[in-house]
Amino acid sequence: MVLGARPAPGSRSAVDCSGLAAARVERRARRPRARVPPASLFLPRLGPGLGGSRVRPRSAAAGPMAPQRRGAPKALEGSGGADRRRPTSAGSFLLSGKSGRAPREARRKWVRAGVLGACAALAGLLLWGSQGADDDGVTEVLAGRGEILAGRFIEVPCSDDYDGHRRFEGCSPRRCGRGVSDAVITQEEARRMRSIAEKGLALGGSDGGASILDLHSGALSVGKHFVNLYRYFGEKVQNVFSEEDFQLYREVRRKVQHAIAQAFGISAAALHLTKPTFFSRINSTAARTAHDEYWHAHVDKVVTPGRPRPAADRRALTSGASLPPVPSERGHACWATCRGSGGRPRLASTARGPVTYGSFDYTSLLYLSDYLHDFGGGRFVFLEDGANRTVEPRAGRVSFFTSGSENLHRVEKVRWGTRYAITIAFTCNPDHAIADPAVT
Ligand SMILES: O=C(O)CCC(=O)C(=O)O
Ligand SMILES: [Fe+2]
């Protein structure tokens, strides 16, 4: 949240420290603006004027995260102005003598103390405001909840994260960016996907605010741990998920895969589903374990080979075979910034933040509930120097991006309600491909 305090007109003379606020506003104005990458066309078939549209800066009145201004404290009463109005004739001065000067001195001291106090309060307010600021102060909406996007794509320069990995020409990102579309998945498909998530997660659920269900590996949050639902519930699972559910899942994956391929100008056949691909359910319950901490800034892809690989941590989760049949701390899943014992990041990290899923080349999210209707908070935020760009979830909205550190991101804490989504990840490396889930 931004507290771009600006003194009320006229208050400058009353509280002479208003320069503090002015300096802050000026500092903000001087801050290097976010690099605005050139927009490029996305889904050109979907209609003129919509592909490649640029992010519209959020207006001050646009919503809860719009920069807010607060007026400076009211002018102090009884300050120098009142003093100056007092009679200053020699006669009265002589009459009052020393005894008249003393209270004036005292008043001056009080006024000085008052001004200092107001300055301190203002400085404190500014400091507090900057600490609570939404990352770097400026927030722009990349995809608003009220918009229905046929396709919006923003190109960003690729990071060098891909250089340390085997390249697959025609697939590994040469062109990086992020896209959002409300035209890939229908409302009905989103509703049915959500009902798959609901019934699966109803079998378990984290004690903290964040639960996952991975239909590939079978990982399901239960309490403070995870179980392999295929083993834990055995054949009963077949009564929970139907063949139609798995068909829908495959169809949704296929559509998202094609949308990504089209946006990045690559062949859909070169993309492979990878792990972890999972449903998430987030509510405002306080985190109980590191697995519930979904809100940290992170990069989805491992940057440097040779560093601790998150894939190793996740292998247990994503290969159902090594998951124990009962809840266990071993073989756990954790959110993108899973922490090891002692609170240290368990995963490889860069100067910009922890990094996570090594095999990801393209990350996508399909949202299954609506921001501000089903839940508050929980917006997806791309973090950039000087500006953040948010995606406000909408049921059926697909957001996708190249997984390197050009797309550092986080999810805001969910404040109320329940947020459903599915993370669907793609790799260019066939060795990291996983199959669609199926009824066995
Ligand atoms: O749910 C979201 O919006 C993003 C989740 C995410 O960043 C992740 O799974 O890596
Ligand atoms: Fe992520």
GROMACS .gro file of C-alpha atoms and ligand atoms in nm:
model
  451
    1MET     CA    1   0.000   0.000   0.000
    2VAL     CA    2   0.140   0.339  -0.088
    3LEU     CA    3   0.126   0.633   0.137
    4GLY     CA    4   0.229   0.909  -0.093
    5ALA     CA    5   0.162   1.175   0.169
    6ARG     CA    6   0.137   1.521   0.031
    7PRO     CA    7   0.085   1.831   0.252
    8ALA     CA    8  -0.251   1.995   0.226
    9PRO     CA    9  -0.239   2.328   0.048
   10GLY     CA   10  -0.135   2.599   0.290
   11SER     CA   11  -0.009   2.361   0.553
   12ARG     CA   12   0.352   2.409   0.450
   13SER     CA   13   0.386   2.735   0.637
   14ALA     CA   14   0.223   2.593   0.945
   15VAL     CA   15   0.430   2.275   0.966
   16ASP     CA   16   0.759   2.351   0.811
   17CYS     CA   17   0.865   1.989   0.772
   18SER     CA   18   0.629   1.932   0.482
   19GLY     CA   19   0.940   1.927   0.267
   20LEU     CA   20   0.984   1.569   0.391
   21ALA     CA   21   0.671   1.461   0.214
   22ALA     CA   22   0.759   1.665  -0.091
   23ALA     CA   23   1.104   1.507  -0.100
   24ARG     CA   24   0.947   1.162  -0.084
   25VAL     CA   25   0.704   1.238  -0.362
   26GLU     CA   26   0.993   1.378  -0.567
   27ARG     CA   27   1.209   1.076  -0.488
   28ARG     CA   28   0.932   0.853  -0.610
   29ALA     CA   29   0.900   1.055  -0.928
   30ARG     CA   30   1.276   1.024  -0.985
   31ARG     CA   31   1.275   0.649  -0.925
   32PRO     CA   32   1.356   0.469  -1.251
   33ARG     CA   33   1.033   0.375  -1.417
   34ALA     CA   34   0.966   0.014  -1.486
   35ARG     CA   35   1.096  -0.098  -1.816
   36VAL     CA   36   0.791  -0.110  -2.035
   37PRO     CA   37   0.855  -0.392  -2.275
   38PRO     CA   38   0.729  -0.364  -2.627
   39ALA     CA   39   0.389  -0.520  -2.660
   40SER     CA   40   0.354  -0.781  -2.923
   41LEU     CA   41   0.068  -0.963  -3.082
   42PHE     CA   42  -0.098  -1.248  -2.906
   43LEU     CA   43  -0.373  -1.459  -3.046
   44PRO     CA   44  -0.413  -1.239  -3.351
   45ARG     CA   45  -0.711  -1.446  -3.464
   46LEU     CA   46  -0.904  -1.338  -3.162
   47GLY     CA   47  -0.990  -0.997  -3.287
   48PRO     CA   48  -0.835  -0.666  -3.371
   49GLY     CA   49  -0.753  -0.423  -3.097
   50LEU     CA   50  -0.727  -0.682  -2.824
   51GLY     CA   51  -0.410  -0.867  -2.906
   52GLY     CA   52  -0.098  -0.707  -2.773
   53SER     CA   53  -0.270  -0.426  -2.589
   54ARG     CA   54  -0.052  -0.241  -2.348
   55VAL     CA   55  -0.114  -0.236  -1.975
   56ARG     CA   56  -0.324   0.060  -1.883
   57PRO     CA   57  -0.182   0.235  -1.578
   58ARG     CA   58  -0.411   0.200  -1.285
   59SER     CA   59  -0.584   0.524  -1.205
   60ALA     CA   60  -0.586   0.661  -0.852
   61ALA     CA   61  -0.949   0.566  -0.812
   62ALA     CA   62  -0.915   0.226  -0.969
   63GLY     CA   63  -0.930   0.007  -0.662
   64PRO     CA   64  -0.797  -0.089  -0.327
   65MET     CA   65  -0.432  -0.097  -0.425
   66ALA     CA   66  -0.437   0.234  -0.607
   67PRO     CA   67  -0.183   0.479  -0.466
   68GLN     CA   68  -0.343   0.666  -0.182
   69ARG     CA   69  -0.270   1.013  -0.063
   70ARG     CA   70  -0.314   1.139   0.281
   71GLY     CA   71  -0.336   1.505   0.375
   72ALA     CA   72  -0.078   1.649   0.609
   73PRO     CA   73  -0.177   1.713   0.970
   74LYS     CA   74  -0.384   2.024   1.024
   75ALA     CA   75  -0.196   2.349   1.081
   76LEU     CA   76  -0.106   2.390   1.444
   77GLU     CA   77  -0.317   2.640   1.626
   78GLY     CA   78  -0.167   2.908   1.848
   79SER     CA   79   0.150   2.927   1.643
   80GLY     CA   80   0.344   3.234   1.537
   81GLY     CA   81   0.045   3.387   1.360
   82ALA     CA   82  -0.139   3.438   1.683
   83ASP     CA   83   0.171   3.585   1.843
   84ARG     CA   84   0.208   3.834   1.567
   85ARG     CA   85  -0.146   3.951   1.619
   86ARG     CA   86  -0.072   4.044   1.980
   87PRO     CA   87  -0.021   4.416   2.053
   88THR     CA   88   0.346   4.503   2.036
   89SER     CA   89   0.336   4.871   2.130
   90ALA     CA   90   0.617   4.998   2.346
   91GLY     CA   91   0.363   5.084   2.613
   92SER     CA   92   0.227   4.738   2.653
   93PHE     CA   93   0.580   4.597   2.632
   94LEU     CA   94   0.692   4.827   2.910
   95LEU     CA   95   0.391   4.744   3.116
   96SER     CA   96   0.433   4.371   3.079
   97GLY     CA   97   0.810   4.389   3.130
   98LYS     CA   98   0.997   4.062   3.205
   99SER     CA   99   0.692   3.889   3.338
  100GLY     CA  100   0.524   3.928   2.992
  101ARG     CA  101   0.825   3.787   2.804
  102ALA     CA  102   0.847   3.468   3.003
  103PRO     CA  103   0.509   3.323   2.896
  104ARG     CA  104   0.588   3.420   2.537
  105GLU     CA  105   0.914   3.224   2.554
  106ALA     CA  106   0.725   2.932   2.699
  107ARG     CA  107   0.468   2.949   2.423
  108ARG     CA  108   0.743   2.959   2.163
  109LYS     CA  109   0.896   2.648   2.316
  110TRP     CA  110   0.561   2.475   2.302
  111VAL     CA  111   0.511   2.573   1.941
  112ARG     CA  112   0.861   2.447   1.854
  113ALA     CA  113   0.794   2.123   2.037
  114GLY     CA  114   0.461   2.093   1.857
  115VAL     CA  115   0.622   2.145   1.516
  116LEU     CA  116   0.893   1.892   1.595
  117GLY     CA  117   0.631   1.646   1.716
  118ALA     CA  118   0.429   1.692   1.398
  119CYS     CA  119   0.744   1.640   1.190
  120ALA     CA  120   0.827   1.323   1.379
  121ALA     CA  121   0.471   1.196   1.337
  122LEU     CA  122   0.478   1.273   0.966
  123ALA     CA  123   0.817   1.104   0.924
  124GLY     CA  124   0.690   0.801   1.115
  125LEU     CA  125   0.381   0.791   0.898
  126LEU     CA  126   0.591   0.802   0.583
  127LEU     CA  127   0.824   0.531   0.709
  128TRP     CA  128   0.533   0.311   0.806
  129GLY     CA  129   0.371   0.375   0.473
  130SER     CA  130   0.681   0.277   0.282
  131GLN     CA  131   0.726  -0.041   0.482
  132GLY     CA  132   0.371  -0.145   0.422
  133ALA     CA  133   0.397  -0.041   0.061
  134ASP     CA  134   0.296  -0.289  -0.197
  135ASP     CA  135   0.644  -0.410  -0.295
  136ASP     CA  136   0.780  -0.119  -0.490
  137GLY     CA  137   0.507   0.132  -0.466
  138VAL     CA  138   0.348   0.142  -0.808
  139THR     CA  139   0.090  -0.114  -0.899
  140GLU     CA  140  -0.054  -0.149  -1.245
  141VAL     CA  141  -0.326  -0.390  -1.344
  142LEU     CA  142  -0.226  -0.625  -1.622
  143ALA     CA  143  -0.564  -0.799  -1.614
  144GLY     CA  144  -0.852  -0.655  -1.414
  145ARG     CA  145  -1.134  -0.863  -1.275
  146GLY     CA  146  -1.391  -0.664  -1.469
  147GLU     CA  147  -1.224  -0.711  -1.806
  148ILE     CA  148  -1.288  -0.997  -2.043
  149LEU     CA  149  -0.966  -1.040  -2.234
  150ALA     CA  150  -0.952  -1.205  -2.574
  151GLY     CA  151  -0.578  -1.204  -2.529
  152ARG     CA  152  -0.323  -0.967  -2.384
  153PHE     CA  153   0.045  -1.027  -2.423
  154ILE     CA  154   0.343  -0.837  -2.290
  155GLU     CA  155   0.688  -0.926  -2.412
  156VAL     CA  156   0.975  -0.897  -2.166
  157PRO     CA  157   1.344  -0.952  -2.232
  158CYS     CA  158   1.444  -1.309  -2.149
  159SER     CA  159   1.667  -1.365  -1.850
  160ASP     CA  160   1.973  -1.582  -1.904
  161ASP     CA  161   1.821  -1.859  -1.692
  162TYR     CA  162   1.764  -2.072  -1.999
  163ASP     CA  163   2.130  -2.064  -2.101
  164GLY     CA  164   2.231  -2.306  -1.828
  165HIS     CA  165   1.984  -2.564  -1.956
  166ARG     CA  166   1.972  -2.785  -2.257
  167ARG     CA  167   1.804  -2.589  -2.535
  168PHE     CA  168   1.527  -2.732  -2.748
  169GLU     CA  169   1.507  -2.524  -3.061
  170GLY     CA  170   1.157  -2.421  -3.148
  171CYS     CA  171   1.053  -2.452  -2.784
  172SER     CA  172   1.303  -2.317  -2.527
  173PRO     CA  173   1.216  -1.951  -2.479
  174ARG     CA  174   1.389  -1.709  -2.715
  175ARG     CA  175   1.101  -1.473  -2.679
  176CYS     CA  176   0.983  -1.422  -2.322
  177GLY     CA  177   0.677  -1.261  -2.180
  178ARG     CA  178   0.345  -1.303  -2.012
  179GLY     CA  179  -0.004  -1.336  -2.143
  180VAL     CA  180  -0.357  -1.343  -2.009
  181SER     CA  181  -0.669  -1.463  -2.184
  182ASP     CA  182  -1.030  -1.518  -2.087
  183ALA     CA  183  -1.104  -1.679  -2.421
  184VAL     CA  184  -0.919  -2.009  -2.389
  185ILE     CA  185  -1.135  -2.188  -2.131
  186THR     CA  186  -1.512  -2.157  -2.112
  187GLN     CA  187  -1.700  -2.067  -1.795
  188GLU     CA  188  -1.851  -2.413  -1.795
  189GLU     CA  189  -1.510  -2.580  -1.818
  190ALA     CA  190  -1.384  -2.361  -1.535
  191ARG     CA  191  -1.687  -2.450  -1.324
  192ARG     CA  192  -1.632  -2.821  -1.382
  193MET     CA  193  -1.259  -2.795  -1.311
  194ARG     CA  194  -1.340  -2.623  -0.986
  195SER     CA  195  -1.575  -2.899  -0.889
  196ILE     CA  196  -1.293  -3.152  -0.948
  197ALA     CA  197  -1.074  -2.944  -0.718
  198GLU     CA  198  -1.349  -2.915  -0.458
  199LYS     CA  199  -1.426  -3.283  -0.438
  200GLY     CA  200  -1.060  -3.384  -0.437
  201LEU     CA  201  -0.962  -3.134  -0.173
  202ALA     CA  202  -1.266  -3.229   0.036
  203LEU     CA  203  -1.082  -3.558   0.100
  204GLY     CA  204  -0.814  -3.370   0.288
  205GLY     CA  205  -0.700  -3.013   0.326
  206SER     CA  206  -0.419  -2.837   0.502
  207ASP     CA  207  -0.452  -2.709   0.858
  208GLY     CA  208  -0.303  -2.388   0.728
  209GLY     CA  209  -0.450  -2.173   0.454
  210ALA     CA  210  -0.308  -2.347   0.149
  211SER     CA  211  -0.394  -2.692   0.018
  212ILE     CA  212  -0.288  -2.869  -0.296
  213LEU     CA  213  -0.416  -3.158  -0.498
  214ASP     CA  214  -0.189  -3.310  -0.761
  215LEU     CA  215  -0.383  -3.559  -0.969
  216HIS     CA  216  -0.065  -3.677  -1.142
  217SER     CA  217   0.131  -3.785  -0.838
  218GLY     CA  218  -0.169  -3.814  -0.609
  219ALA     CA  219  -0.029  -3.566  -0.356
  220LEU     CA  220  -0.299  -3.416  -0.138
  221SER     CA  221  -0.256  -3.183   0.160
  222VAL     CA  222  -0.385  -3.333   0.481
  223GLY     CA  223  -0.336  -3.149   0.809
  224LYS     CA  224   0.027  -3.053   0.824
  225HIS     CA  225   0.137  -3.317   0.574
  226PHE     CA  226   0.059  -3.481   0.245
  227VAL     CA  227  -0.077  -3.815   0.144
  228ASN     CA  228  -0.082  -3.999  -0.182
  229LEU     CA  229  -0.453  -4.007  -0.236
  230TYR     CA  230  -0.435  -4.298  -0.481
  231ARG     CA  231  -0.276  -4.511  -0.214
  232TYR     CA  232  -0.446  -4.364   0.086
  233PHE     CA  233  -0.798  -4.391  -0.050
  234GLY     CA  234  -0.734  -4.680  -0.285
  235GLU     CA  235  -1.021  -4.776  -0.510
  236LYS     CA  236  -1.252  -4.525  -0.342
  237VAL     CA  237  -1.085  -4.258  -0.552
  238GLN     CA  238  -1.259  -4.404  -0.853
  239ASN     CA  239  -1.588  -4.311  -0.692
  240VAL     CA  240  -1.468  -3.955  -0.652
  241PHE     CA  241  -1.329  -3.875  -0.997
  242SER     CA  242  -1.498  -3.988  -1.315
  243GLU     CA  243  -1.363  -4.056  -1.660
  244GLU     CA  244  -1.537  -3.730  -1.768
  245ASP     CA  245  -1.333  -3.542  -1.511
  246PHE     CA  246  -1.009  -3.674  -1.655
  247GLN     CA  247  -1.128  -3.605  -2.009
  248LEU     CA  248  -1.201  -3.247  -1.915
  249TYR     CA  249  -0.862  -3.217  -1.746
  250ARG     CA  250  -0.690  -3.332  -2.065
  251GLU     CA  251  -0.895  -3.097  -2.280
  252VAL     CA  252  -0.817  -2.800  -2.058
  253ARG     CA  253  -0.446  -2.888  -2.062
  254ARG     CA  254  -0.456  -2.915  -2.441
  255LYS     CA  255  -0.622  -2.577  -2.484
  256VAL     CA  256  -0.379  -2.404  -2.250
  257GLN     CA  257  -0.086  -2.571  -2.425
  258HIS     CA  258  -0.207  -2.439  -2.762
  259ALA     CA  259  -0.262  -2.089  -2.628
  260ILE     CA  260   0.095  -2.081  -2.496
  261ALA     CA  261   0.236  -2.219  -2.819
  262GLN     CA  262   0.049  -1.962  -3.024
  263ALA     CA  263   0.149  -1.671  -2.804
  264PHE     CA  264   0.517  -1.762  -2.811
  265GLY     CA  265   0.525  -1.873  -3.173
  266ILE     CA  266   0.628  -2.230  -3.100
  267SER     CA  267   0.485  -2.568  -3.184
  268ALA     CA  268   0.236  -2.705  -2.932
  269ALA     CA  269   0.379  -3.050  -2.997
  270ALA     CA  270   0.716  -2.936  -2.864
  271LEU     CA  271   0.563  -2.858  -2.524
  272HIS     CA  272   0.525  -3.127  -2.262
  273LEU     CA  273   0.326  -3.120  -1.946
  274THR     CA  274   0.559  -3.133  -1.648
  275LYS     CA  275   0.546  -3.162  -1.271
  276PRO     CA  276   0.425  -3.038  -1.044
  277THR     CA  277   0.093  -2.955  -1.204
  278PHE     CA  278  -0.163  -2.915  -0.927
  279PHE     CA  279  -0.486  -2.761  -0.801
  280SER     CA  280  -0.459  -2.512  -0.520
  281ARG     CA  281  -0.712  -2.398  -0.268
  282ILE     CA  282  -0.621  -2.099  -0.054
  283ASN     CA  283  -0.812  -1.933   0.225
  284SER     CA  284  -0.725  -1.683   0.496
  285THR     CA  285  -0.645  -1.937   0.769
  286ALA     CA  286  -0.302  -1.864   0.914
  287ALA     CA  287  -0.015  -2.074   0.782
  288ARG     CA  288   0.073  -2.368   1.007
  289THR     CA  289   0.376  -2.495   0.821
  290ALA     CA  290   0.609  -2.375   0.548
  291HIS     CA  291   0.391  -2.567   0.304
  292ASP     CA  292   0.121  -2.308   0.358
  293GLU     CA  293   0.344  -2.016   0.263
  294TYR     CA  294   0.248  -1.942  -0.092
  295TRP     CA  295   0.293  -1.565  -0.089
  296HIS     CA  296   0.671  -1.530  -0.120
  297ALA     CA  297   0.826  -1.376  -0.429
  298HIS     CA  298   0.982  -1.643  -0.644
  299VAL     CA  299   1.097  -1.754  -0.986
  300ASP     CA  300   0.952  -2.080  -1.113
  301LYS     CA  301   1.267  -2.207  -1.280
  302VAL     CA  302   1.600  -2.313  -1.139
  303VAL     CA  303   1.866  -2.073  -1.255
  304THR     CA  304   2.203  -2.236  -1.207
  305PRO     CA  305   2.264  -2.604  -1.261
  306GLY     CA  306   2.470  -2.748  -0.982
  307ARG     CA  307   2.286  -2.556  -0.715
  308PRO     CA  308   2.048  -2.748  -0.493
  309ARG     CA  309   1.771  -2.852  -0.722
  310PRO     CA  310   1.414  -2.810  -0.617
  311ALA     CA  311   1.327  -3.098  -0.842
  312ALA     CA  312   1.509  -3.323  -0.597
  313ASP     CA  313   1.289  -3.195  -0.317
  314ARG     CA  314   0.984  -3.233  -0.523
  315ARG     CA  315   1.060  -3.567  -0.674
  316ALA     CA  316   0.908  -3.743  -0.380
  317LEU     CA  317   0.594  -3.545  -0.420
  318THR     CA  318   0.566  -3.573  -0.790
  319SER     CA  319   0.651  -3.939  -0.829
  320GLY     CA  320   0.367  -4.097  -0.644
  321ALA     CA  321   0.577  -4.407  -0.585
  322SER     CA  322   0.793  -4.257  -0.314
  323LEU     CA  323   0.509  -4.101  -0.124
  324PRO     CA  324   0.422  -4.285   0.191
  325PRO     CA  325   0.067  -4.410   0.224
  326VAL     CA  326   0.006  -4.207   0.537
  327PRO     CA  327   0.069  -3.840   0.606
  328SER     CA  328   0.437  -3.787   0.644
  329GLU     CA  329   0.681  -3.503   0.665
  330ARG     CA  330   0.897  -3.687   0.415
  331GLY     CA  331   0.813  -3.658   0.053
  332HIS     CA  332   0.629  -3.338   0.116
  333ALA     CA  333   0.520  -3.078  -0.125
  334CYS     CA  334   0.569  -2.719  -0.049
  335TRP     CA  335   0.485  -2.400  -0.218
  336ALA     CA  336   0.720  -2.227  -0.445
  337THR     CA  337   0.938  -2.097  -0.166
  338CYS     CA  338   0.948  -2.401   0.051
  339ARG     CA  339   1.177  -2.349   0.349
  340GLY     CA  340   1.406  -2.606   0.499
  341SER     CA  341   1.463  -2.653   0.867
  342GLY     CA  342   1.567  -2.338   1.046
  343GLY     CA  343   1.365  -2.129   0.805
  344ARG     CA  344   1.639  -2.126   0.541
  345PRO     CA  345   1.523  -2.152   0.185
  346ARG     CA  346   1.543  -2.515   0.092
  347LEU     CA  347   1.558  -2.436  -0.273
  348ALA     CA  348   1.818  -2.270  -0.488
  349SER     CA  349   1.799  -1.896  -0.463
  350THR     CA  350   1.917  -1.598  -0.657
  351ALA     CA  351   1.968  -1.240  -0.557
  352ARG     CA  352   1.612  -1.180  -0.668
  353GLY     CA  353   1.452  -1.450  -0.466
  354PRO     CA  354   1.421  -1.823  -0.428
  355VAL     CA  355   1.368  -2.023  -0.742
  356THR     CA  356   1.171  -2.337  -0.769
  357TYR     CA  357   1.052  -2.580  -1.033
  358GLY     CA  358   1.357  -2.672  -1.240
  359SER     CA  359   1.188  -2.829  -1.538
  360PHE     CA  360   0.942  -2.545  -1.600
  361ASP     CA  361   0.987  -2.349  -1.919
  362TYR     CA  362   0.635  -2.210  -1.938
  363THR     CA  363   0.409  -2.172  -1.636
  364SER     CA  364   0.036  -2.132  -1.666
  365LEU     CA  365  -0.243  -2.075  -1.421
  366LEU     CA  366  -0.607  -2.134  -1.475
  367TYR     CA  367  -0.815  -1.949  -1.221
  368LEU     CA  368  -1.127  -2.117  -1.094
  369SER     CA  369  -1.276  -1.845  -0.876
  370ASP     CA  370  -1.326  -1.471  -0.888
  371TYR     CA  371  -1.125  -1.204  -0.714
  372LEU     CA  372  -1.349  -0.986  -0.490
  373HIS     CA  373  -1.645  -1.215  -0.544
  374ASP     CA  374  -1.517  -1.541  -0.400
  375PHE     CA  375  -1.212  -1.406  -0.216
  376GLY     CA  376  -1.019  -1.091  -0.133
  377GLY     CA  377  -0.642  -1.047  -0.160
  378GLY     CA  378  -0.488  -1.331  -0.361
  379ARG     CA  379  -0.399  -1.132  -0.669
  380PHE     CA  380  -0.109  -1.258  -0.873
  381VAL     CA  381   0.170  -1.001  -0.896
  382PHE     CA  382   0.460  -0.978  -1.143
  383LEU     CA  383   0.737  -0.797  -0.959
  384GLU     CA  384   0.951  -0.552  -1.147
  385ASP     CA  385   1.190  -0.274  -1.054
  386GLY     CA  386   0.971   0.023  -0.983
  387ALA     CA  387   0.635  -0.133  -1.066
  388ASN     CA  388   0.424  -0.437  -1.005
  389ARG     CA  389   0.173  -0.574  -1.248
  390THR     CA  390  -0.122  -0.765  -1.115
  391VAL     CA  391  -0.344  -1.030  -1.259
  392GLU     CA  392  -0.679  -1.037  -1.086
  393PRO     CA  393  -0.812  -1.391  -1.094
  394ARG     CA  394  -1.138  -1.461  -1.276
  395ALA     CA  395  -1.292  -1.802  -1.320
  396GLY     CA  396  -1.175  -1.929  -1.660
  397ARG     CA  397  -0.889  -1.680  -1.686
  398VAL     CA  398  -0.563  -1.828  -1.809
  399SER     CA  399  -0.242  -1.652  -1.724
  400PHE     CA  400   0.087  -1.783  -1.859
  401PHE     CA  401   0.447  -1.676  -1.873
  402THR     CA  402   0.799  -1.794  -1.937
  403SER     CA  403   0.927  -1.945  -1.614
  404GLY     CA  404   1.263  -1.768  -1.578
  405SER     CA  405   1.350  -1.478  -1.356
  406GLU     CA  406   1.216  -1.231  -1.611
  407ASN     CA  407   0.888  -1.326  -1.447
  408LEU     CA  408   0.956  -1.296  -1.076
  409HIS     CA  409   0.618  -1.313  -0.907
  410ARG     CA  410   0.417  -1.369  -0.594
  411VAL     CA  411   0.060  -1.421  -0.481
  412GLU     CA  412  -0.088  -1.177  -0.233
  413LYS     CA  413  -0.216  -1.327   0.088
  414VAL     CA  414  -0.580  -1.423   0.065
  415ARG     CA  415  -0.771  -1.202   0.313
  416TRP     CA  416  -1.114  -1.365   0.298
  417GLY     CA  417  -1.300  -1.633   0.110
  418THR     CA  418  -1.150  -1.921  -0.089
  419ARG     CA  419  -0.937  -1.904  -0.399
  420TYR     CA  420  -0.914  -2.199  -0.639
  421ALA     CA  421  -0.662  -2.229  -0.920
  422ILE     CA  422  -0.464  -2.487  -1.109
  423THR     CA  423  -0.097  -2.446  -1.194
  424ILE     CA  424  -0.023  -2.620  -1.525
  425ALA     CA  425   0.343  -2.636  -1.615
  426PHE     CA  426   0.516  -2.711  -1.942
  427THR     CA  427   0.869  -2.809  -2.028
  428CYS     CA  428   1.056  -2.833  -2.354
  429ASN     CA  429   1.256  -3.128  -2.230
  430PRO     CA  430   1.081  -3.457  -2.310
  431ASP     CA  431   1.277  -3.622  -2.026
  432HIS     CA  432   1.072  -3.414  -1.783
  433ALA     CA  433   0.737  -3.486  -1.944
  434ILE     CA  434   0.455  -3.635  -1.740
  435ALA     CA  435   0.138  -3.802  -1.857
  436ASP     CA  436  -0.213  -3.675  -1.805
  437PRO     CA  437  -0.385  -3.825  -1.506
  438ALA     CA  438  -0.624  -4.109  -1.579
  439VAL     CA  439  -0.855  -4.348  -1.400
  440THR     CA  440  -0.644  -4.655  -1.339
  441LIG     O1  441  -0.179  -1.939  -0.790
  441LIG     C1  442  -0.114  -1.850  -0.846
  441LIG     O2  443  -0.167  -1.747  -0.890
  441LIG     C2  444   0.036  -1.865  -0.862
  441LIG     C3  445   0.098  -1.987  -0.800
  441LIG     C4  446   0.247  -1.993  -0.824
  441LIG     O3  447   0.312  -1.894  -0.837
  441LIG     C5  448   0.314  -2.123  -0.829
  441LIG     O4  449   0.251  -2.227  -0.813
  441LIG     O5  450   0.436  -2.123  -0.855
  442FE      FE  451   0.507  -1.949  -0.923
   0.00000   0.00000   0.00000
